[in-house]
PDB file of C-alpha atoms in Angstrom:
ATOM      1  CA  GLY V 228      85.453 115.142  99.814  1.00 86.00           C
ATOM      2  CA  ASN V 229      88.005 113.017  98.539  1.00 89.00           C
ATOM      3  CA  SER V 230      87.810 109.449  99.688  1.00 93.00           C
ATOM      4  CA  VAL V 231      88.527 105.727  98.607  1.00 95.00           C
ATOM      5  CA  THR V 232      86.907 102.616  99.904  1.00 96.00           C
ATOM      6  CA  GLN V 233      87.938  99.534  99.450  1.00 95.00           C
ATOM      7  CA  MET V 234      86.685  96.213 100.455  1.00 89.00           C
ATOM      8  CA  GLU V 235      87.720  94.620 103.842  1.00 84.00           C
ATOM      9  CA  GLY V 236      89.568  91.970 104.149  1.00 86.00           C
ATOM     10  CA  PRO V 237      91.414  89.504 104.754  1.00 94.00           C
ATOM     11  CA  VAL V 238      90.675  87.733 101.359  1.00 96.00           C
ATOM     12  CA  THR V 239      92.239  84.250 101.596  1.00 97.00           C
ATOM     13  CA  LEU V 240      92.881  82.412  98.320  1.00 97.00           C
ATOM     14  CA  SER V 241      94.059  79.251  97.335  1.00 97.00           C
ATOM     15  CA  GLU V 242      97.028  79.492  94.394  1.00 97.00           C
ATOM     16  CA  GLU V 243      95.626  79.877  91.283  1.00 97.00           C
ATOM     17  CA  ALA V 244      92.714  81.129  92.071  1.00 98.00           C
ATOM     18  CA  PHE V 245      90.865  84.296  90.450  1.00 98.00           C
ATOM     19  CA  LEU V 246      91.317  87.716  92.734  1.00 98.00           C
ATOM     20  CA  THR V 247      89.053  90.947  93.004  1.00 97.00           C
ATOM     21  CA  ILE V 248      89.734  93.464  95.266  1.00 98.00           C
ATOM     22  CA  ASN V 249      86.894  95.827  94.629  1.00 97.00           C
ATOM     23  CA  CYS V 250      87.774  99.611  95.064  1.00 98.00           C
ATOM     24  CA  THR V 251      85.583 102.848  94.649  1.00 98.00           C
ATOM     25  CA  TYR V 252      85.846 106.540  95.161  1.00 97.00           C
ATOM     26  CA  THR V 253      84.631 109.663  95.335  1.00 96.00           C
ATOM     27  CA  ALA V 254      86.217 112.995  93.889  1.00 93.00           C
ATOM     28  CA  THR V 255      85.573 115.501  91.757  1.00 88.00           C
ATOM     29  CA  GLY V 256      86.471 115.537  87.964  1.00 87.00           C
ATOM     30  CA  TYR V 257      88.767 113.048  86.913  1.00 89.00           C
ATOM     31  CA  PRO V 258      91.518 111.747  89.918  1.00 93.00           C
ATOM     32  CA  SER V 259      94.545 109.639  88.867  1.00 92.00           C
ATOM     33  CA  LEU V 260      93.949 106.011  90.637  1.00 95.00           C
ATOM     34  CA  PHE V 261      96.593 103.488  91.631  1.00 95.00           C
ATOM     35  CA  TRP V 262      96.899 100.353  93.450  1.00 97.00           C
ATOM     36  CA  TYR V 263      99.824 100.243  95.573  1.00 95.00           C
ATOM     37  CA  VAL V 264     101.209  96.672  97.316  1.00 96.00           C
ATOM     38  CA  GLN V 265     103.088  96.630 100.584  1.00 94.00           C
ATOM     39  CA  TYR V 266     104.877  93.170 101.783  1.00 93.00           C
ATOM     40  CA  PRO V 267     105.490  92.554 105.473  1.00 87.00           C
ATOM     41  CA  GLY V 268     107.968  94.956 106.883  1.00 85.00           C
ATOM     42  CA  GLU V 269     108.497  97.222 103.597  1.00 87.00           C
ATOM     43  CA  GLY V 270     106.961 100.442 102.401  1.00 88.00           C
ATOM     44  CA  LEU V 271     104.632 100.800  99.269  1.00 91.00           C
ATOM     45  CA  GLN V 272     105.601  99.713  95.906  1.00 92.00           C
ATOM     46  CA  LEU V 273     103.368 100.800  92.723  1.00 93.00           C
ATOM     47  CA  LEU V 274     101.572  98.190  91.360  1.00 96.00           C
ATOM     48  CA  LEU V 275      99.697  99.809  88.531  1.00 95.00           C
ATOM     49  CA  LYS V 276      97.953 103.259  87.736  1.00 94.00           C
ATOM     50  CA  ALA V 277      95.099 104.986  85.540  1.00 94.00           C
ATOM     51  CA  THR V 278      94.864 108.282  84.639  1.00 91.00           C
ATOM     52  CA  LYS V 279      91.825 108.990  82.702  1.00 91.00           C
ATOM     53  CA  ALA V 280      88.678 107.138  82.295  1.00 93.00           C
ATOM     54  CA  ASP V 281      88.467 103.618  80.352  1.00 95.00           C
ATOM     55  CA  ASP V 282      92.232 103.498  81.075  1.00 95.00           C
ATOM     56  CA  LYS V 283      93.460 100.108  82.307  1.00 97.00           C
ATOM     57  CA  GLY V 284      96.735  99.763  84.306  1.00 96.00           C
ATOM     58  CA  SER V 285      98.040  96.238  84.279  1.00 97.00           C
ATOM     59  CA  ASN V 286     101.307  94.868  85.536  1.00 96.00           C
ATOM     60  CA  LYS V 287     102.582  91.160  86.916  1.00 95.00           C
ATOM     61  CA  GLY V 288      99.378  89.968  85.988  1.00 97.00           C
ATOM     62  CA  PHE V 289      97.103  92.341  87.972  1.00 98.00           C
ATOM     63  CA  GLU V 290      95.126  94.756  85.760  1.00 98.00           C
ATOM     64  CA  ALA V 291      92.207  97.234  87.072  1.00 98.00           C
ATOM     65  CA  THR V 292      90.262  99.435  84.716  1.00 98.00           C
ATOM     66  CA  TYR V 293      89.063 103.230  85.332  1.00 97.00           C
ATOM     67  CA  ARG V 294      85.471 103.372  85.539  1.00 97.00           C
ATOM     68  CA  LYS V 295      84.347 106.907  85.696  1.00 94.00           C
ATOM     69  CA  GLU V 296      80.516 105.894  85.966  1.00 95.00           C
ATOM     70  CA  THR V 297      80.561 103.558  88.533  1.00 96.00           C
ATOM     71  CA  THR V 298      83.593 105.356  90.370  1.00 96.00           C
ATOM     72  CA  SER V 299      85.435 102.047  90.676  1.00 97.00           C
ATOM     73  CA  PHE V 300      88.899 100.897  90.146  1.00 98.00           C
ATOM     74  CA  HIS V 301      88.898  97.357  90.971  1.00 98.00           C
ATOM     75  CA  LEU V 302      91.990  95.031  90.902  1.00 98.00           C
ATOM     76  CA  GLU V 303      91.909  91.476  89.341  1.00 98.00           C
ATOM     77  CA  LYS V 304      94.177  88.967  88.800  1.00 98.00           C
ATOM     78  CA  GLY V 305      93.546  85.633  87.187  1.00 97.00           C
ATOM     79  CA  SER V 306      95.520  83.361  88.548  1.00 97.00           C
ATOM     80  CA  VAL V 307      97.056  84.111  92.150  1.00 98.00           C
ATOM     81  CA  GLN V 308     100.406  82.529  93.577  1.00 97.00           C
ATOM     82  CA  VAL V 309     101.629  82.644  97.003  1.00 97.00           C
ATOM     83  CA  SER V 310     104.135  85.395  96.455  1.00 96.00           C
ATOM     84  CA  ASP V 311     101.344  87.589  95.909  1.00 97.00           C
ATOM     85  CA  SER V 312     100.283  87.532  99.783  1.00 97.00           C
ATOM     86  CA  ALA V 313     100.680  91.099 100.674  1.00 96.00           C
ATOM     87  CA  VAL V 314      98.461  94.411 101.847  1.00 95.00           C
ATOM     88  CA  TYR V 315      97.142  96.191  98.735  1.00 97.00           C
ATOM     89  CA  PHE V 316      96.393  99.753  98.925  1.00 96.00           C
ATOM     90  CA  CYS V 317      93.946 101.578  96.550  1.00 97.00           C
ATOM     91  CA  ALA V 318      94.709 105.445  96.284  1.00 95.00           C
ATOM     92  CA  LEU V 319      93.886 108.487  94.286  1.00 93.00           C
ATOM     93  CA  SER V 320      95.434 111.624  93.486  1.00 91.00           C
ATOM     94  CA  PRO V 321      92.787 114.344  93.082  1.00 88.00           C
ATOM     95  CA  ALA V 322      92.414 115.785  90.053  1.00 83.00           C
ATOM     96  CA  ASN V 323      93.789 119.347  89.321  1.00 76.00           C
ATOM     97  CA  GLN V 324      96.087 119.048  92.262  1.00 75.00           C
ATOM     98  CA  ALA V 325      99.509 118.237  91.669  1.00 69.00           C
ATOM     99  CA  GLY V 326     101.952 117.865  94.740  1.00 75.00           C
ATOM    100  CA  THR V 327      99.307 116.893  97.307  1.00 84.00           C
ATOM    101  CA  ALA V 328      99.520 113.827  99.102  1.00 90.00           C
ATOM    102  CA  LEU V 329      97.851 110.762  97.844  1.00 91.00           C
ATOM    103  CA  ILE V 330      94.137 109.397  99.518  1.00 92.00           C
ATOM    104  CA  PHE V 331      94.393 105.784 100.401  1.00 93.00           C
ATOM    105  CA  GLY V 332      91.800 103.265 101.179  1.00 94.00           C
ATOM    106  CA  LYS V 333      92.215 101.225 104.340  1.00 93.00           C
ATOM    107  CA  GLY V 334      94.271  98.555 102.412  1.00 94.00           C
ATOM    108  CA  THR V 335      93.153  94.737 101.834  1.00 96.00           C
ATOM    109  CA  THR V 336      95.275  91.952 103.080  1.00 95.00           C
ATOM    110  CA  LEU V 337      95.431  88.909 100.813  1.00 97.00           C
ATOM    111  CA  SER V 338      96.449  85.638 102.008  1.00 97.00           C
ATOM    112  CA  VAL V 339      97.414  82.737  99.465  1.00 97.00           C
ATOM    113  CA  SER V 340      98.078  79.410 100.456  1.00 96.00           C
ATOM    114  CA  SER V 341      99.494  76.670  98.171  1.00 94.00           C
TER     115      SER V 341
ATOM    116  CA  GLY L 227     112.659 103.990  87.692  1.00 69.00           C
ATOM    117  CA  ALA L 228     112.386 106.396  90.645  1.00 80.00           C
ATOM    118  CA  VAL L 229     114.122 105.274  93.731  1.00 87.00           C
ATOM    119  CA  VAL L 230     113.553 106.881  97.459  1.00 92.00           C
ATOM    120  CA  SER L 231     115.880 105.666  99.924  1.00 94.00           C
ATOM    121  CA  GLN L 232     114.788 105.879 103.413  1.00 96.00           C
ATOM    122  CA  HIS L 233     117.212 104.952 106.177  1.00 97.00           C
ATOM    123  CA  PRO L 234     117.458 103.542 109.204  1.00 97.00           C
ATOM    124  CA  SER L 235     114.978 100.375 108.536  1.00 95.00           C
ATOM    125  CA  TRP L 236     114.457 100.127 112.010  1.00 96.00           C
ATOM    126  CA  VAL L 237     115.870 102.157 115.183  1.00 97.00           C
ATOM    127  CA  ILE L 238     115.359 101.172 118.823  1.00 97.00           C
ATOM    128  CA  CYS L 239     115.633 104.215 121.134  1.00 96.00           C
ATOM    129  CA  LYS L 240     114.771 105.053 124.707  1.00 97.00           C
ATOM    130  CA  SER L 241     112.362 107.386 126.123  1.00 97.00           C
ATOM    131  CA  GLY L 242     113.358 110.924 126.101  1.00 97.00           C
ATOM    132  CA  THR L 243     115.750 110.674 123.076  1.00 97.00           C
ATOM    133  CA  SER L 244     115.685 111.996 119.633  1.00 97.00           C
ATOM    134  CA  VAL L 245     115.491 109.803 116.589  1.00 98.00           C
ATOM    135  CA  LYS L 246     116.310 111.026 112.858  1.00 98.00           C
ATOM    136  CA  ILE L 247     114.688 109.435 109.702  1.00 97.00           C
ATOM    137  CA  GLU L 248     116.307 110.214 106.194  1.00 97.00           C
ATOM    138  CA  CYS L 249     114.703 109.984 103.214  1.00 95.00           C
ATOM    139  CA  ARG L 250     116.563 110.538 100.179  1.00 94.00           C
ATOM    140  CA  SER L 251     115.483 110.743  96.029  1.00 90.00           C
ATOM    141  CA  LEU L 252     118.265 108.968  94.380  1.00 89.00           C
ATOM    142  CA  ASP L 253     117.466 109.792  90.724  1.00 84.00           C
ATOM    143  CA  PHE L 254     115.035 112.604  90.622  1.00 83.00           C
ATOM    144  CA  GLN L 255     114.435 115.678  92.358  1.00 85.00           C
ATOM    145  CA  ALA L 256     111.514 115.689  95.015  1.00 85.00           C
ATOM    146  CA  THR L 257     110.021 118.688  94.871  1.00 85.00           C
ATOM    147  CA  THR L 258     107.523 117.305  97.481  1.00 90.00           C
ATOM    148  CA  MET L 259     107.902 114.918 100.359  1.00 93.00           C
ATOM    149  CA  PHE L 260     105.302 113.396 102.389  1.00 94.00           C
ATOM    150  CA  TRP L 261     105.611 112.038 105.593  1.00 96.00           C
ATOM    151  CA  TYR L 262     103.180 109.071 106.945  1.00 95.00           C
ATOM    152  CA  ARG L 263     102.814 106.925 109.878  1.00 96.00           C
ATOM    153  CA  GLN L 264     101.256 103.672 109.794  1.00 93.00           C
ATOM    154  CA  PHE L 265      99.905 101.376 112.990  1.00 88.00           C
ATOM    155  CA  PRO L 266      99.920  97.626 112.587  1.00 85.00           C
ATOM    156  CA  LYS L 267      97.487  96.500 109.893  1.00 83.00           C
ATOM    157  CA  GLN L 268      96.243 100.143 109.540  1.00 86.00           C
ATOM    158  CA  SER L 269      96.400 102.181 106.266  1.00 88.00           C
ATOM    159  CA  LEU L 270      98.902 104.891 106.087  1.00 90.00           C
ATOM    160  CA  MET L 271      98.124 108.200 108.075  1.00 92.00           C
ATOM    161  CA  LEU L 272      99.644 111.593 106.501  1.00 94.00           C
ATOM    162  CA  MET L 273     101.493 113.203 108.930  1.00 96.00           C
ATOM    163  CA  ALA L 274     102.652 116.388 106.971  1.00 95.00           C
ATOM    164  CA  THR L 275     103.974 117.538 103.588  1.00 93.00           C
ATOM    165  CA  SER L 276     106.870 119.336 102.945  1.00 91.00           C
ATOM    166  CA  ASN L 277     108.315 121.337  99.626  1.00 87.00           C
ATOM    167  CA  GLU L 278     111.997 122.150  99.235  1.00 83.00           C
ATOM    168  CA  GLY L 279     112.756 125.237 101.317  1.00 81.00           C
ATOM    169  CA  SER L 280     109.802 125.965 102.830  1.00 84.00           C
ATOM    170  CA  LYS L 281     108.139 124.944 106.216  1.00 88.00           C
ATOM    171  CA  ALA L 282     106.376 121.961 106.466  1.00 92.00           C
ATOM    172  CA  THR L 283     102.343 121.800 106.441  1.00 94.00           C
ATOM    173  CA  TYR L 284     101.354 119.492 109.623  1.00 96.00           C
ATOM    174  CA  GLU L 285      98.061 117.593 109.318  1.00 95.00           C
ATOM    175  CA  GLN L 286      95.672 118.238 112.084  1.00 95.00           C
ATOM    176  CA  GLY L 287      96.651 116.710 115.399  1.00 95.00           C
ATOM    177  CA  VAL L 288     100.174 116.196 114.368  1.00 96.00           C
ATOM    178  CA  GLU L 289     102.465 117.823 116.790  1.00 95.00           C
ATOM    179  CA  LYS L 290     104.825 120.282 114.750  1.00 93.00           C
ATOM    180  CA  ASP L 291     107.311 120.565 117.398  1.00 95.00           C
ATOM    181  CA  LYS L 292     107.696 116.635 118.284  1.00 96.00           C
ATOM    182  CA  PHE L 293     107.678 115.657 114.487  1.00 97.00           C
ATOM    183  CA  LEU L 294     110.370 118.040 113.325  1.00 96.00           C
ATOM    184  CA  ILE L 295     110.562 117.547 109.179  1.00 94.00           C
ATOM    185  CA  ASN L 296     113.088 119.381 107.192  1.00 91.00           C
ATOM    186  CA  HIS L 297     113.360 119.629 103.529  1.00 89.00           C
ATOM    187  CA  ALA L 298     116.550 121.459 102.701  1.00 82.00           C
ATOM    188  CA  SER L 299     117.487 120.382  99.409  1.00 89.00           C
ATOM    189  CA  LEU L 300     115.722 118.808  96.424  1.00 88.00           C
ATOM    190  CA  THR L 301     116.832 115.234  97.221  1.00 90.00           C
ATOM    191  CA  LEU L 302     116.839 114.981 101.197  1.00 92.00           C
ATOM    192  CA  SER L 303     114.136 115.374 103.740  1.00 93.00           C
ATOM    193  CA  THR L 304     114.335 114.477 107.563  1.00 95.00           C
ATOM    194  CA  LEU L 305     111.674 113.336 109.909  1.00 97.00           C
ATOM    195  CA  THR L 306     113.055 113.994 113.711  1.00 97.00           C
ATOM    196  CA  VAL L 307     110.870 112.663 116.588  1.00 97.00           C
ATOM    197  CA  THR L 308     111.898 114.545 119.439  1.00 97.00           C
ATOM    198  CA  SER L 309     111.745 113.398 123.024  1.00 97.00           C
ATOM    199  CA  ALA L 310     110.213 109.991 121.977  1.00 97.00           C
ATOM    200  CA  HIS L 311     107.987 108.314 124.140  1.00 96.00           C
ATOM    201  CA  PRO L 312     106.770 104.159 123.652  1.00 96.00           C
ATOM    202  CA  GLU L 313     103.605 106.112 122.221  1.00 95.00           C
ATOM    203  CA  ASP L 314     105.793 107.281 119.219  1.00 96.00           C
ATOM    204  CA  SER L 315     106.464 103.405 118.375  1.00 96.00           C
ATOM    205  CA  SER L 316     105.328 103.151 114.844  1.00 95.00           C
ATOM    206  CA  PHE L 317     106.232 102.176 111.304  1.00 95.00           C
ATOM    207  CA  TYR L 318     107.063 105.592 109.278  1.00 96.00           C
ATOM    208  CA  ILE L 319     107.365 105.864 105.509  1.00 95.00           C
ATOM    209  CA  CYS L 320     108.299 108.581 103.248  1.00 95.00           C
ATOM    210  CA  SER L 321     107.215 109.429  99.967  1.00 93.00           C
ATOM    211  CA  ALA L 322     108.663 111.690  97.139  1.00 91.00           C
ATOM    212  CA  ALA L 323     106.976 113.602  94.378  1.00 85.00           C
ATOM    213  CA  GLY L 324     109.109 115.080  91.760  1.00 72.00           C
ATOM    214  CA  THR L 325     108.877 116.919  88.325  1.00 62.00           C
ATOM    215  CA  ALA L 326     109.610 113.524  86.724  1.00 54.00           C
ATOM    216  CA  SER L 327     106.667 111.903  88.189  1.00 50.00           C
ATOM    217  CA  ASN L 328     103.443 113.519  88.050  1.00 50.00           C
ATOM    218  CA  TYR L 329     101.386 110.767  88.225  1.00 50.00           C
ATOM    219  CA  GLY L 330     103.424 108.589  90.930  1.00 64.00           C
ATOM    220  CA  TYR L 331     104.773 108.994  94.095  1.00 85.00           C
ATOM    221  CA  THR L 332     107.833 106.798  95.350  1.00 89.00           C
ATOM    222  CA  PHE L 333     107.796 105.380  98.641  1.00 92.00           C
ATOM    223  CA  GLY L 334     110.913 104.752 101.031  1.00 93.00           C
ATOM    224  CA  SER L 335     110.954 101.422 102.435  1.00 93.00           C
ATOM    225  CA  GLY L 336     109.987 102.366 105.887  1.00 94.00           C
ATOM    226  CA  THR L 337     111.205 102.957 109.095  1.00 96.00           C
ATOM    227  CA  ARG L 338     110.187 101.045 112.096  1.00 96.00           C
ATOM    228  CA  LEU L 339     110.715 102.876 115.442  1.00 97.00           C
ATOM    229  CA  THR L 340     110.856 101.254 118.629  1.00 97.00           C
ATOM    230  CA  VAL L 341     110.760 103.330 122.010  1.00 97.00           C
ATOM    231  CA  VAL L 342     111.856 101.656 125.149  1.00 97.00           C
TER     232      VAL L 342
END
């Protein structure tokens, strides 16, 4: 079946450090892949997405590349800020299944200190 | 962009009472709504999927008589927690998918329910 595995947290970094949060998936065909961010007490906000292999999603300095060969969609940012502290969720939308729910990873908590 | 408004953002109720949570798509037609429950420091657990005008499809283990979902229009879905108990206390989040957002799902801001 379809599933998403992301690295366990929490991830603790100093401001301006490089960030990588690993995400791998299991799915048939070519699912769409997403990263969502959740700030404390809030819902989820779409951070970036990619819909086909080798696509790179990017937003607010974050980027992730859809790697079919490694079934991965790792999130990266070159220089994190305190304001990036949040929970990050990797998710997939199964291929050819419009209208079905996203499948989420367990989430990774990022804490950035100044 | 697509916006989903969820209300209330927090609610406290007494055991045995019912609570209704609303989720509205403000600028698009939400053909499908998803309701999730999130426990502290955990991921989202899908409770049910509803399509406009149809009965909701509940995930295994979710009591449909306790968590009533109505999706009567393309812009409004409601979740009613009936006869609430303290163990129903949680963070509930809705998500909408519409014809204009095939590759994304817009989430509401969530509702913190506390049953005392």
